[in-house]
Tab-separated table of C-alpha atoms in Angstrom:
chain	number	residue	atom	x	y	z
A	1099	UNK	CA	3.036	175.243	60.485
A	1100	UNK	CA	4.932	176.815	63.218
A	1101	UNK	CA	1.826	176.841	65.460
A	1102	UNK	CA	0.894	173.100	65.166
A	1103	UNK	CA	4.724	172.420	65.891
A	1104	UNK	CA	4.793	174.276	68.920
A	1105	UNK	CA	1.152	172.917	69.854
A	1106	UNK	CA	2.448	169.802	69.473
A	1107	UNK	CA	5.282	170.034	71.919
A	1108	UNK	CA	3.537	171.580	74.362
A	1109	UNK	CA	1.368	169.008	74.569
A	1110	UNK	CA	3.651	166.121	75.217
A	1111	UNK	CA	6.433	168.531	77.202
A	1112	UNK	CA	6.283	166.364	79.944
A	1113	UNK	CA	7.280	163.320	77.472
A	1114	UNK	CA	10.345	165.766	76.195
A	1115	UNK	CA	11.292	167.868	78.266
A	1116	UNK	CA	13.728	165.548	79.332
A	1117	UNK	CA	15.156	164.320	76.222
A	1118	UNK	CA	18.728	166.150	74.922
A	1119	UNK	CA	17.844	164.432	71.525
A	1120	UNK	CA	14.546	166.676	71.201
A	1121	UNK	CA	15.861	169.530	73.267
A	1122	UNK	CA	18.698	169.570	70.212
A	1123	UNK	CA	15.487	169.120	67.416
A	1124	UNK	CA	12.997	171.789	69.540
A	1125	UNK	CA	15.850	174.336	68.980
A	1126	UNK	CA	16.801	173.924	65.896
A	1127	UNK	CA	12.897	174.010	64.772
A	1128	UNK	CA	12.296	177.641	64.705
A	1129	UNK	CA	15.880	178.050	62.581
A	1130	UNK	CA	14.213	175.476	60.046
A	1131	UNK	CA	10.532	175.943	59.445
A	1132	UNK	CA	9.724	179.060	57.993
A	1133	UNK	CA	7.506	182.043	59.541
A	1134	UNK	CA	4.686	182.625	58.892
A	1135	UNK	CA	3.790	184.579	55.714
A	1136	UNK	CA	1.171	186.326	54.505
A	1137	UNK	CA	1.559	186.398	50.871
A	1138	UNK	CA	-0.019	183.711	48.794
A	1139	UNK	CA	2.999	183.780	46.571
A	1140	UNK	CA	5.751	183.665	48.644
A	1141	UNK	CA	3.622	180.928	50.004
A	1142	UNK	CA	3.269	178.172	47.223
A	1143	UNK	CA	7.055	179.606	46.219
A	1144	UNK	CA	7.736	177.937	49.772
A	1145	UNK	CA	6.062	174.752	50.128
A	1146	UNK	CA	8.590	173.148	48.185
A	1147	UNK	CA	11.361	174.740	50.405
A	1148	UNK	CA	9.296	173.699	53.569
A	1149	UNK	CA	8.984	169.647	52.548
A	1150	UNK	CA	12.807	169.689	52.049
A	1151	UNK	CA	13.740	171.097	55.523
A	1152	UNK	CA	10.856	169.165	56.942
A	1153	UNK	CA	12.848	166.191	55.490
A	1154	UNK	CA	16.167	167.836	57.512
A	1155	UNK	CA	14.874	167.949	60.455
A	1156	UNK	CA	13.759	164.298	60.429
A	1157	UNK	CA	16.809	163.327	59.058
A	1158	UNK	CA	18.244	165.030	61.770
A	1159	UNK	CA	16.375	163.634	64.008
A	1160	UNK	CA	16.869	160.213	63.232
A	1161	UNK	CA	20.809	160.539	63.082
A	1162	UNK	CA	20.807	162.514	66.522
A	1163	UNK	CA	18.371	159.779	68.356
A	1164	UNK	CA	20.523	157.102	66.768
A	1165	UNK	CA	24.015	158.407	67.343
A	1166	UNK	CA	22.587	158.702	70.956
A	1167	UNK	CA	21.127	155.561	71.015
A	1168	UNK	CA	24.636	153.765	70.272
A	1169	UNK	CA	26.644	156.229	72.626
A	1170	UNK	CA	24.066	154.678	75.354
A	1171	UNK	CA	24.382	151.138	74.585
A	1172	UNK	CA	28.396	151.540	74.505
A	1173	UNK	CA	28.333	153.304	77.682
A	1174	UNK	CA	26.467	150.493	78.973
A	1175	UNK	CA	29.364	148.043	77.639
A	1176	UNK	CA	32.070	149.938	78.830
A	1177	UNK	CA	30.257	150.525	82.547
A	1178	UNK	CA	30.165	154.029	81.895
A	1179	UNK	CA	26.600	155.070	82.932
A	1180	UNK	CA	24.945	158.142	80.970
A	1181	UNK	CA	23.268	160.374	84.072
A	1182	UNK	CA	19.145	159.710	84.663
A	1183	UNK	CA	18.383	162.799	84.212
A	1184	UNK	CA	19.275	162.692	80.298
A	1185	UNK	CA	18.036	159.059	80.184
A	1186	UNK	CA	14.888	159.267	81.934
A	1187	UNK	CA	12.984	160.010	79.245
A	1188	UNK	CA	14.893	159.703	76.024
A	1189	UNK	CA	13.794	155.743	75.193
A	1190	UNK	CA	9.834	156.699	75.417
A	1191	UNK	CA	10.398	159.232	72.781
A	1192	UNK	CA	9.896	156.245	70.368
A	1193	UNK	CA	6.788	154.936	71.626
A	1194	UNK	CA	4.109	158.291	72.082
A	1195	UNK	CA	0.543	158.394	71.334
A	1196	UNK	CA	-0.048	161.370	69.619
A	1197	UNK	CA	-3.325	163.038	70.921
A	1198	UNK	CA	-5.648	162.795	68.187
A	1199	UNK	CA	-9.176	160.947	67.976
A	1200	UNK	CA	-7.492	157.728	67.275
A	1201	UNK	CA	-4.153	156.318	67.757
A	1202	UNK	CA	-1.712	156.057	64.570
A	1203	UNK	CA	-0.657	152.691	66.070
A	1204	UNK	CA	-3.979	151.405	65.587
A	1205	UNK	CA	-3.934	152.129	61.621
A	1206	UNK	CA	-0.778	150.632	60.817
A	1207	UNK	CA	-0.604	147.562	58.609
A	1208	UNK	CA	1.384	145.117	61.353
A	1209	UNK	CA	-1.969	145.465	63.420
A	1210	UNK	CA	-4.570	145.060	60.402
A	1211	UNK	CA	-6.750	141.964	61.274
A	1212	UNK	CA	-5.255	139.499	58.320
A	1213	UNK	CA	-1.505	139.843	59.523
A	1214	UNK	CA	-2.790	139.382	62.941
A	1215	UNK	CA	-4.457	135.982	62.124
A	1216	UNK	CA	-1.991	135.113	59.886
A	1217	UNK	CA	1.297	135.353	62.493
A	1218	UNK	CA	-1.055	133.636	64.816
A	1219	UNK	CA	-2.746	130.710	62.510
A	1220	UNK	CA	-1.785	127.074	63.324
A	1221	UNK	CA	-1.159	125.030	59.903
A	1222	UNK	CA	-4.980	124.327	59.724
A	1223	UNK	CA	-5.885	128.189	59.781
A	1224	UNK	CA	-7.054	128.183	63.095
A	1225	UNK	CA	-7.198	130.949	65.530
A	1226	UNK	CA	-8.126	131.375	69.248
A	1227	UNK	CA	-9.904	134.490	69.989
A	1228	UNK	CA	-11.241	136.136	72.804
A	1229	UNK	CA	-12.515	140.342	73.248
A	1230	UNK	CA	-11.940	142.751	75.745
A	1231	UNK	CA	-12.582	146.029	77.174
A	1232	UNK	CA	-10.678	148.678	79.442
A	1233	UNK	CA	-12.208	147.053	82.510
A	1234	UNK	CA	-11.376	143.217	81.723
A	1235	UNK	CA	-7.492	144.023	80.483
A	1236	UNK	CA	-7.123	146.378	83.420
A	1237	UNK	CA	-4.060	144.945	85.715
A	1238	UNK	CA	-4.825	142.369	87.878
A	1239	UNK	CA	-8.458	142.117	86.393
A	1240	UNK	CA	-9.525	139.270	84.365
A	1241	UNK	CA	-6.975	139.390	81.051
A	1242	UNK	CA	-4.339	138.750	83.437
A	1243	UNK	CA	-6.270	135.474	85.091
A	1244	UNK	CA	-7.262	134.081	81.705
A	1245	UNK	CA	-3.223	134.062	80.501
A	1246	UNK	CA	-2.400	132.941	84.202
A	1247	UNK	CA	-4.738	129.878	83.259
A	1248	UNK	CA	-2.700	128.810	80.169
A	1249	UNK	CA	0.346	129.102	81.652
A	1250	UNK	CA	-0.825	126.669	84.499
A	1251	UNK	CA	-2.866	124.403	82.420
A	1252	UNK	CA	-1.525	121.421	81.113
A	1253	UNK	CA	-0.468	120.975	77.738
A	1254	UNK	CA	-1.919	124.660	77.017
A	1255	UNK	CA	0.979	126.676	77.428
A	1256	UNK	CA	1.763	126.598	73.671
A	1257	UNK	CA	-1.603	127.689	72.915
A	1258	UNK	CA	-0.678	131.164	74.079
A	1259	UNK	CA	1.129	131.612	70.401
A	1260	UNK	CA	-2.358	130.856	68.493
A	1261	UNK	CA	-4.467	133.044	70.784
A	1262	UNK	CA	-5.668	137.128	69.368
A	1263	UNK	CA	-7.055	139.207	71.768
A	1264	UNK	CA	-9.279	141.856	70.401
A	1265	UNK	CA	-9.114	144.703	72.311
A	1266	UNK	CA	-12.555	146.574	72.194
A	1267	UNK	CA	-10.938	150.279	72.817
A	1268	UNK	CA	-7.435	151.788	72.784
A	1269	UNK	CA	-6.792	151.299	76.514
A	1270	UNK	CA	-7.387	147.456	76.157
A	1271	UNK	CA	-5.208	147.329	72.736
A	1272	UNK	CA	-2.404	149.135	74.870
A	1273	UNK	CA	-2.429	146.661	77.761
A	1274	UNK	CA	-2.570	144.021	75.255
A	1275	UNK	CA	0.657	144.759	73.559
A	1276	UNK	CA	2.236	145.092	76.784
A	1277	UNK	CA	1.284	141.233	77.951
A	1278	UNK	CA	0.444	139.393	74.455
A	1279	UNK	CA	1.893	138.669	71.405
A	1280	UNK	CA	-1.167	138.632	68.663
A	1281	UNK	CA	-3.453	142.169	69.315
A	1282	UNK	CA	-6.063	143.675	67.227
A	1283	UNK	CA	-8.270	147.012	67.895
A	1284	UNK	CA	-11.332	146.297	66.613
A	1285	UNK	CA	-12.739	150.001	66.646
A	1286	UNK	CA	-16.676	150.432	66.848
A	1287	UNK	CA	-17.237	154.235	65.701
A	1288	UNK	CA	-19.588	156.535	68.395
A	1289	UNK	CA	-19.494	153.123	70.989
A	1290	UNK	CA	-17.792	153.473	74.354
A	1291	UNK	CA	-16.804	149.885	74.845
A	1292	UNK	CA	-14.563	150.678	77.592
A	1293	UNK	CA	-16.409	149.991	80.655
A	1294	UNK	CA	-17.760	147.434	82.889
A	1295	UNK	CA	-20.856	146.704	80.241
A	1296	UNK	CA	-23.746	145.646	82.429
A	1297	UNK	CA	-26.010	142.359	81.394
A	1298	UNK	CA	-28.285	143.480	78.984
A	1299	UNK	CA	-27.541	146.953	79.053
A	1300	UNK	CA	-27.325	148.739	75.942
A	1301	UNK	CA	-23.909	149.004	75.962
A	1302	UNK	CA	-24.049	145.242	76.682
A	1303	UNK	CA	-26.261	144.093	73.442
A	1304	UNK	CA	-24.175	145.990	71.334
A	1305	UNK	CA	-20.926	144.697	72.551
A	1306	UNK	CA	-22.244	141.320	72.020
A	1307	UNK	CA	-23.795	141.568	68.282
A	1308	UNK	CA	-20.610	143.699	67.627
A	1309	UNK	CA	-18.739	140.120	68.271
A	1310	UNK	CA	-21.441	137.936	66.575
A	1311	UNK	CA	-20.460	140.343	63.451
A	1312	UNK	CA	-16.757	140.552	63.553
A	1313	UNK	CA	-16.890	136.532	64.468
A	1314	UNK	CA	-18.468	136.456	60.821
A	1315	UNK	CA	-15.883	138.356	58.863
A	1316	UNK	CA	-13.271	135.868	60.378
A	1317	UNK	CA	-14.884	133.025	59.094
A	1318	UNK	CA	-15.307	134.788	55.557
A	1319	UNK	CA	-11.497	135.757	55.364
A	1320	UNK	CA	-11.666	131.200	55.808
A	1321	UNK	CA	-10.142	131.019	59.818
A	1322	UNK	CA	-11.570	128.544	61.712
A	1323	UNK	CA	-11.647	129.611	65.166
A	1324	UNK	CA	-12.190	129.043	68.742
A	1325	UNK	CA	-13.965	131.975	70.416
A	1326	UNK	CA	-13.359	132.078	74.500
A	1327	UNK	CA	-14.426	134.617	76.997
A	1328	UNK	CA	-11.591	135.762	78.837
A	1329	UNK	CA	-13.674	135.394	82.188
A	1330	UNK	CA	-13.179	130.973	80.399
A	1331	UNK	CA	-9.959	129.018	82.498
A	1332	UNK	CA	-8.165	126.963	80.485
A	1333	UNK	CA	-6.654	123.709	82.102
A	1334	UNK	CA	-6.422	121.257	79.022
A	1335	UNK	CA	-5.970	121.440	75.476
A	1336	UNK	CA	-9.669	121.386	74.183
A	1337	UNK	CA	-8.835	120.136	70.859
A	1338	UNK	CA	-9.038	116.670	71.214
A	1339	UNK	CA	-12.292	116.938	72.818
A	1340	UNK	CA	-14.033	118.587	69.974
A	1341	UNK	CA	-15.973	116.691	67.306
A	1342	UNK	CA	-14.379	116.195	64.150
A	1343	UNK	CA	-17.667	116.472	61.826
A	1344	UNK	CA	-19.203	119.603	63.635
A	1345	UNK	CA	-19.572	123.030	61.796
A	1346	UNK	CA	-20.694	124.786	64.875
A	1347	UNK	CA	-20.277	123.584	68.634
A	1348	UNK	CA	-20.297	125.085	71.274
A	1349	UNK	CA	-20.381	125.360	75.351
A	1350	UNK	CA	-23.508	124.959	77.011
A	1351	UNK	CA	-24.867	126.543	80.500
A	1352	UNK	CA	-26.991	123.443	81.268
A	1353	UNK	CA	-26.016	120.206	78.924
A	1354	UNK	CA	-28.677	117.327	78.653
A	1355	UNK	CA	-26.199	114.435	77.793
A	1356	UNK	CA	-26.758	113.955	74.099
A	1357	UNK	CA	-24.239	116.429	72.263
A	1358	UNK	CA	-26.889	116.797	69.217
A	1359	UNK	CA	-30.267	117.740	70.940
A	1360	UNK	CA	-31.302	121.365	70.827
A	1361	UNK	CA	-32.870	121.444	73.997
A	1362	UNK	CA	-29.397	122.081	75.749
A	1363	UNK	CA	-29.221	125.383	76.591
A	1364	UNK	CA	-25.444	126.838	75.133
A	1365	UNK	CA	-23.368	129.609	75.742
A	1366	UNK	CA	-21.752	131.730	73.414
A	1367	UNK	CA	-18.949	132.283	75.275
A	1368	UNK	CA	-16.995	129.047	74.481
A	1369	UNK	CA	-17.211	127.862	70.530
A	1370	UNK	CA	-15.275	126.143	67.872
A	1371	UNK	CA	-16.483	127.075	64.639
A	1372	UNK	CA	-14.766	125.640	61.199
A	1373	UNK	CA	-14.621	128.433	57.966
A	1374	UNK	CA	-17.279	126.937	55.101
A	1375	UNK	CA	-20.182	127.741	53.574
A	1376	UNK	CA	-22.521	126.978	55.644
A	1377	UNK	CA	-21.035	128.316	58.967
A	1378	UNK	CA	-20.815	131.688	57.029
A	1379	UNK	CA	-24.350	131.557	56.368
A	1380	UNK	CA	-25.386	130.473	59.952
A	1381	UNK	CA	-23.787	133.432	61.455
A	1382	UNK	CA	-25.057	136.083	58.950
A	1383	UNK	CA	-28.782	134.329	59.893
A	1384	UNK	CA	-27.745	134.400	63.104
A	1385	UNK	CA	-26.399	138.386	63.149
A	1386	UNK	CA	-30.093	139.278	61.093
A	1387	UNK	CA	-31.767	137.399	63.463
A	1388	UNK	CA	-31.423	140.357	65.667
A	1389	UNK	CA	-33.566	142.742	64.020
A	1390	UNK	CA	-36.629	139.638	64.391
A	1391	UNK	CA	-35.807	139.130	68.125
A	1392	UNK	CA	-35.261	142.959	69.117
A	1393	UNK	CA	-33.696	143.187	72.577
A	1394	UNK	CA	-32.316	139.650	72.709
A	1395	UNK	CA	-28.751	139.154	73.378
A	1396	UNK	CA	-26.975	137.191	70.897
A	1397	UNK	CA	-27.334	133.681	73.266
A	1398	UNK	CA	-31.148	134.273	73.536
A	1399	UNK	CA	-31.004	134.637	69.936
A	1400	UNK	CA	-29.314	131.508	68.890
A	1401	UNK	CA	-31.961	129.510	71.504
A	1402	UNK	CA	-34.603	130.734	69.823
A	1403	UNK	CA	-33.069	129.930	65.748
A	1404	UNK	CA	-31.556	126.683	66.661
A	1405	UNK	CA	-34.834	125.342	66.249
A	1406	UNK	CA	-34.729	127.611	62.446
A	1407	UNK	CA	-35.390	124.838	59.415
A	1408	UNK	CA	-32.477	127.217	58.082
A	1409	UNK	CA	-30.343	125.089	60.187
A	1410	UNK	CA	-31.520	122.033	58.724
A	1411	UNK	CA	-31.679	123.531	55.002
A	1412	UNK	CA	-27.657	124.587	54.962
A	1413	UNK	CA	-27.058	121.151	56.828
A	1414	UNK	CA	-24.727	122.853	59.255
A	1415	UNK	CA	-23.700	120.034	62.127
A	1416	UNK	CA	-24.420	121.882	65.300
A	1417	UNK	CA	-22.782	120.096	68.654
A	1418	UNK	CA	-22.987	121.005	72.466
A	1419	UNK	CA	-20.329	120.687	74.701
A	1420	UNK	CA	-20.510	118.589	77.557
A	1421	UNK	CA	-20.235	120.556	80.967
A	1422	UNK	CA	-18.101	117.328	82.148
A	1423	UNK	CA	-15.405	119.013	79.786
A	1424	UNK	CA	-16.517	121.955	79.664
A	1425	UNK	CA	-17.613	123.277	82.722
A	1426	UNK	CA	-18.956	126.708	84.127
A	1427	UNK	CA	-20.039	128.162	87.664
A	1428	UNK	CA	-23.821	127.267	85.918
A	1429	UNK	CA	-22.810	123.695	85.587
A	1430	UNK	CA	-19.160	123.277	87.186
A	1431	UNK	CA	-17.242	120.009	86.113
A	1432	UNK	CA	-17.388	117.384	88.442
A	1433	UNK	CA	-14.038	115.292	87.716
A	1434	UNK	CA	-10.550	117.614	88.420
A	1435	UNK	CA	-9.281	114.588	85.820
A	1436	UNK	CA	-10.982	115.380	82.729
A	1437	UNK	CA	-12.058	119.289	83.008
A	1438	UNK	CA	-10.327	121.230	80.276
A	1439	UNK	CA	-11.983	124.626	80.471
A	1440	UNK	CA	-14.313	126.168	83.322
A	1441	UNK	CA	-16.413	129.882	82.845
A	1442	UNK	CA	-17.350	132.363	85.305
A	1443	UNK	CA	-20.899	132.286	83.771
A	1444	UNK	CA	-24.119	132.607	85.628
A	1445	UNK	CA	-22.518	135.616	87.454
A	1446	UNK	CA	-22.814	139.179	87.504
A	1447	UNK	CA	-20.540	142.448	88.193
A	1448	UNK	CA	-16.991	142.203	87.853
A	1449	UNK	CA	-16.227	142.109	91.709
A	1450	UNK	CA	-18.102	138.686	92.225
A	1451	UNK	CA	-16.653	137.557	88.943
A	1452	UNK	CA	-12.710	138.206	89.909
A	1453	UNK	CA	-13.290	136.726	93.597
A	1454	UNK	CA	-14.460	133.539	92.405
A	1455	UNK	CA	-12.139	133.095	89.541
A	1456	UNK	CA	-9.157	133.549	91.778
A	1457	UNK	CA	-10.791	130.673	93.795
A	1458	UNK	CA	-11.076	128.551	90.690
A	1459	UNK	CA	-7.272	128.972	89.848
A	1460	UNK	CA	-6.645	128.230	93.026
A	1461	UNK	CA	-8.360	125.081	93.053
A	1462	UNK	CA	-6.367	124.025	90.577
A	1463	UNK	CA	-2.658	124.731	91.934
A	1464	UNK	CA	-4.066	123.113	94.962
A	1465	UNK	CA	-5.241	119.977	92.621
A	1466	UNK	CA	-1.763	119.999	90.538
A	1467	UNK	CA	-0.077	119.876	94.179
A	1468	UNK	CA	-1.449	116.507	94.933
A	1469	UNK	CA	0.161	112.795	94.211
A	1470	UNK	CA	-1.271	111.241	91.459
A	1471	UNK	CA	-3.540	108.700	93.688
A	1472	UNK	CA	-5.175	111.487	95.466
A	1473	UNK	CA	-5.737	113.233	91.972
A	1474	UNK	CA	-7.582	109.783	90.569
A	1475	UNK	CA	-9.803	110.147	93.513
A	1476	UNK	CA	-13.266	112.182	93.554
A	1477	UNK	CA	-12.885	113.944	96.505
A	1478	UNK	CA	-11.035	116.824	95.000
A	1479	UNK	CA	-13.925	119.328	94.586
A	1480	UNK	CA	-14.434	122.938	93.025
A	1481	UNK	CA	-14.693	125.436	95.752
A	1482	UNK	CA	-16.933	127.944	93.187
A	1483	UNK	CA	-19.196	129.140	92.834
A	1484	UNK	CA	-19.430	131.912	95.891
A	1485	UNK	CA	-19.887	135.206	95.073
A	1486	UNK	CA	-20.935	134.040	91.568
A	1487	UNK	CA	-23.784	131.627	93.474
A	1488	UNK	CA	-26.939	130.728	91.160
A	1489	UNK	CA	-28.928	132.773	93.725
A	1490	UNK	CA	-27.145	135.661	92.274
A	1491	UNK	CA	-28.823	135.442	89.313
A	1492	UNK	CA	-32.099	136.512	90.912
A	1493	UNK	CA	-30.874	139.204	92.684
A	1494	UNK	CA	-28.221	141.135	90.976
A	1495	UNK	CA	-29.338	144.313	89.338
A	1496	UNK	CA	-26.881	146.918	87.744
A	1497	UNK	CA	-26.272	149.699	89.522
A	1498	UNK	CA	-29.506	152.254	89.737
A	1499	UNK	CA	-27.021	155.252	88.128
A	1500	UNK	CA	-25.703	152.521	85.665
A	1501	UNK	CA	-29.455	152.153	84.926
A	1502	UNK	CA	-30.331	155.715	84.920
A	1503	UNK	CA	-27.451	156.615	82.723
A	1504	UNK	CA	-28.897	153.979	80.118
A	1505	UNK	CA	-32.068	155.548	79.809
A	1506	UNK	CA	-30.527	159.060	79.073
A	1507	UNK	CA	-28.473	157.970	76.238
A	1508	UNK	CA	-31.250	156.271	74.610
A	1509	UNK	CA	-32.495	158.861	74.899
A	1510	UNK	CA	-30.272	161.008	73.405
A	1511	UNK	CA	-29.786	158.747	70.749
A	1512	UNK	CA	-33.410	158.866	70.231
């Protein structure tokens, strides 16, 4: 016991050493746990002993932190200030990831998924969710440009408090809780989610069914939802826009004009789905469907099974979005008046991606700026795509030693 103890605090010294409160608890430690003993006798005859000044010293602990806690706030009052050097660290004692495979944080009930999509329902029980990785929460990647875009929207603002981000690794769930209210770590055990996942990469296809499957198990637990990318500006509320009668609709990359033919070709990454029956049973056809079109992303998938007489035999009322509304660097919205949300699809890497998004918001302060005549006018234009051009789509190509790296895995894995 002593030797875990003293592992521990080695370990985070640079997060103590600081700290009178744990200076105070790291002496008194070898005074209150017992040495170690070699007996097996003396050792059960212990345990008992051990829990109760275990139970001191956190007692102790907890008294000493808050005693000290209250003699800094009063100092405060007063305008007596308590030195740096005994301050510096003594707040972060609170908030420490212990170095283990997983973070405690992650397993505690306030951050299990129904509390999260409870404290973030509206009165219908729906939710807004998007996912993210290490590279998309990073600072000043694209988490902080999709809340920017709420904040400058109109009328979507408010929306911020029905919005759950689900952060795909523990660095992502930690720069969550620093910007966002509603955070859940959805954990995927012996997947590294936390980089830049190339387009159909391995890394990439799981990500993607990974979401198709988790997107199930909300609708099961009877959320409706609204599932954005993050790399998806929102200017308007959407909710008016959507139909009323639909089970499924969703964004589209190219839309054809009529909201109910299946030749439009959609994109998962914008989607209102409602919780019943027979959206349940769409997405666990549409999560099986995998295994019958191996090496399909999940979008290729659903072009290929929205032709399925499945969808016809659980009457689900599929809808596309019109690109009018719901716009995208494949298809960008024409009218500045009527756009409520645009996507950074058709577009690869995360350099080109961030570039033009900046433009986008841009586009729009520059848009909000004008008098209202100028705004009613056409002439007021989307300066994207650039980086994320449609030519881009024929060149791009990951990385050769993102490539390489691939093929060694699988290999591995193999």
């Amino acid at each position: 016991m002593r030797s875990i103890f003293k592992r521990f605090f080695r370990l985070h010294q640079p997060l103590f050493s600081s700290s009178p409160v744990v200076n105070l608890f790291t002496e008194m430690l070898p005074d209150l746990l017992p040495c170690d003993c070699a007996a097996t006798a003396a050792a059960a005859a212990n345990s008992v002993l051990l829990l109760r000044r275990v139970g001191t010293v956190a007692l102790l602990f907890v008294a000493a932190s808050f005693s000290y806690f209250v003699l800094y706030r009063a100092g405060e009052t007063v305008g007596f200030k308590i030195p740096d050097s005994l301050t510096s660290h003594a707040t972060r004692v609170f908030f420490f990831f212990i170095p283990a495979d997983h973070s405690p944080l992650l397993d505690t009930e306030e951050y299990k998924l129904e509390k999260v999509l409870k404290d973030a329902a509206m009165a219908d029980k729906t939710v807004i969710l998007t996912t993210l990785n290490e590279a998309w929460a990073a600072p000043d990647s694209v988490l902080d440009l999709f809340l920017e875009s709420f904040r400058i929207g109109n009328h979507t603002r408010e929306l911020l408090n029905h919005l759950v981000i689900i952060a795909l690794d523990e660095k992502a769930f930690s720069r969550c809780l620093d910007v966002h209210t509603h955070c859940y770590a959805l954990v995927s055990e012996g997947v590294d989610f936390s980089k830049e996942a190339y387009f159909m990469t391995h890394d990439y296809l799981k990500m993607m069914w990974r979401r198709i499957d988790f997107l199930k198990d909300v609708l099961e637990m009877g959320y409706n939802f609204v599932f954005t990318d993050a790399d998806v500006m929102w200017f308007r509320n959407p909710f008016p826009h959507f139909y009323k009668d639909a089970d499924f609709q969703i964004a589209c990359d190219h839309f054809l004009g009529n909201p109910e033919d299946v030749e439009n070709r959609p994109n998962g990454g914008f989607l209102f789905v409602r919780s019943n029956n027979k959206s349940i049973e769409f997405y666990k056809f549409w999560y099986t469907s995998r295994e019958t079109y191996p090496n399909l992303h999940d979008q290729d998938v659903l072009n290929n099974i929205k032709y399925d007489s499945f969808i016809i035999d659980i009457d689900l009322k599929m809808r596309f979005l019109n690109t009018a509304i719901f716009g995208g660097f494949c298809e960008p919205s024409k009218d500045l008046n009527e756009v409520c949300t645009m996507h950074a699809n058709c577009c690869f890497g995360l350099e080109s991606k961030l570039h033009d998004l900046r433009v986008l918001l841009q586009d729009w302060k520059n848009f909000l700026s004008l008098p209202p005549t100028l705004k009613r006018s056409l002439a007021f234009s989307w300066r994207v795509p650039q980086n994320c051009s449609l030519d881009s789509l024929h060149l791009y190509a990951p990385p050769l030693e993102n490539v390489k790296q691939e093929i060694v895995e699988q290999e591995k894995v193999e």
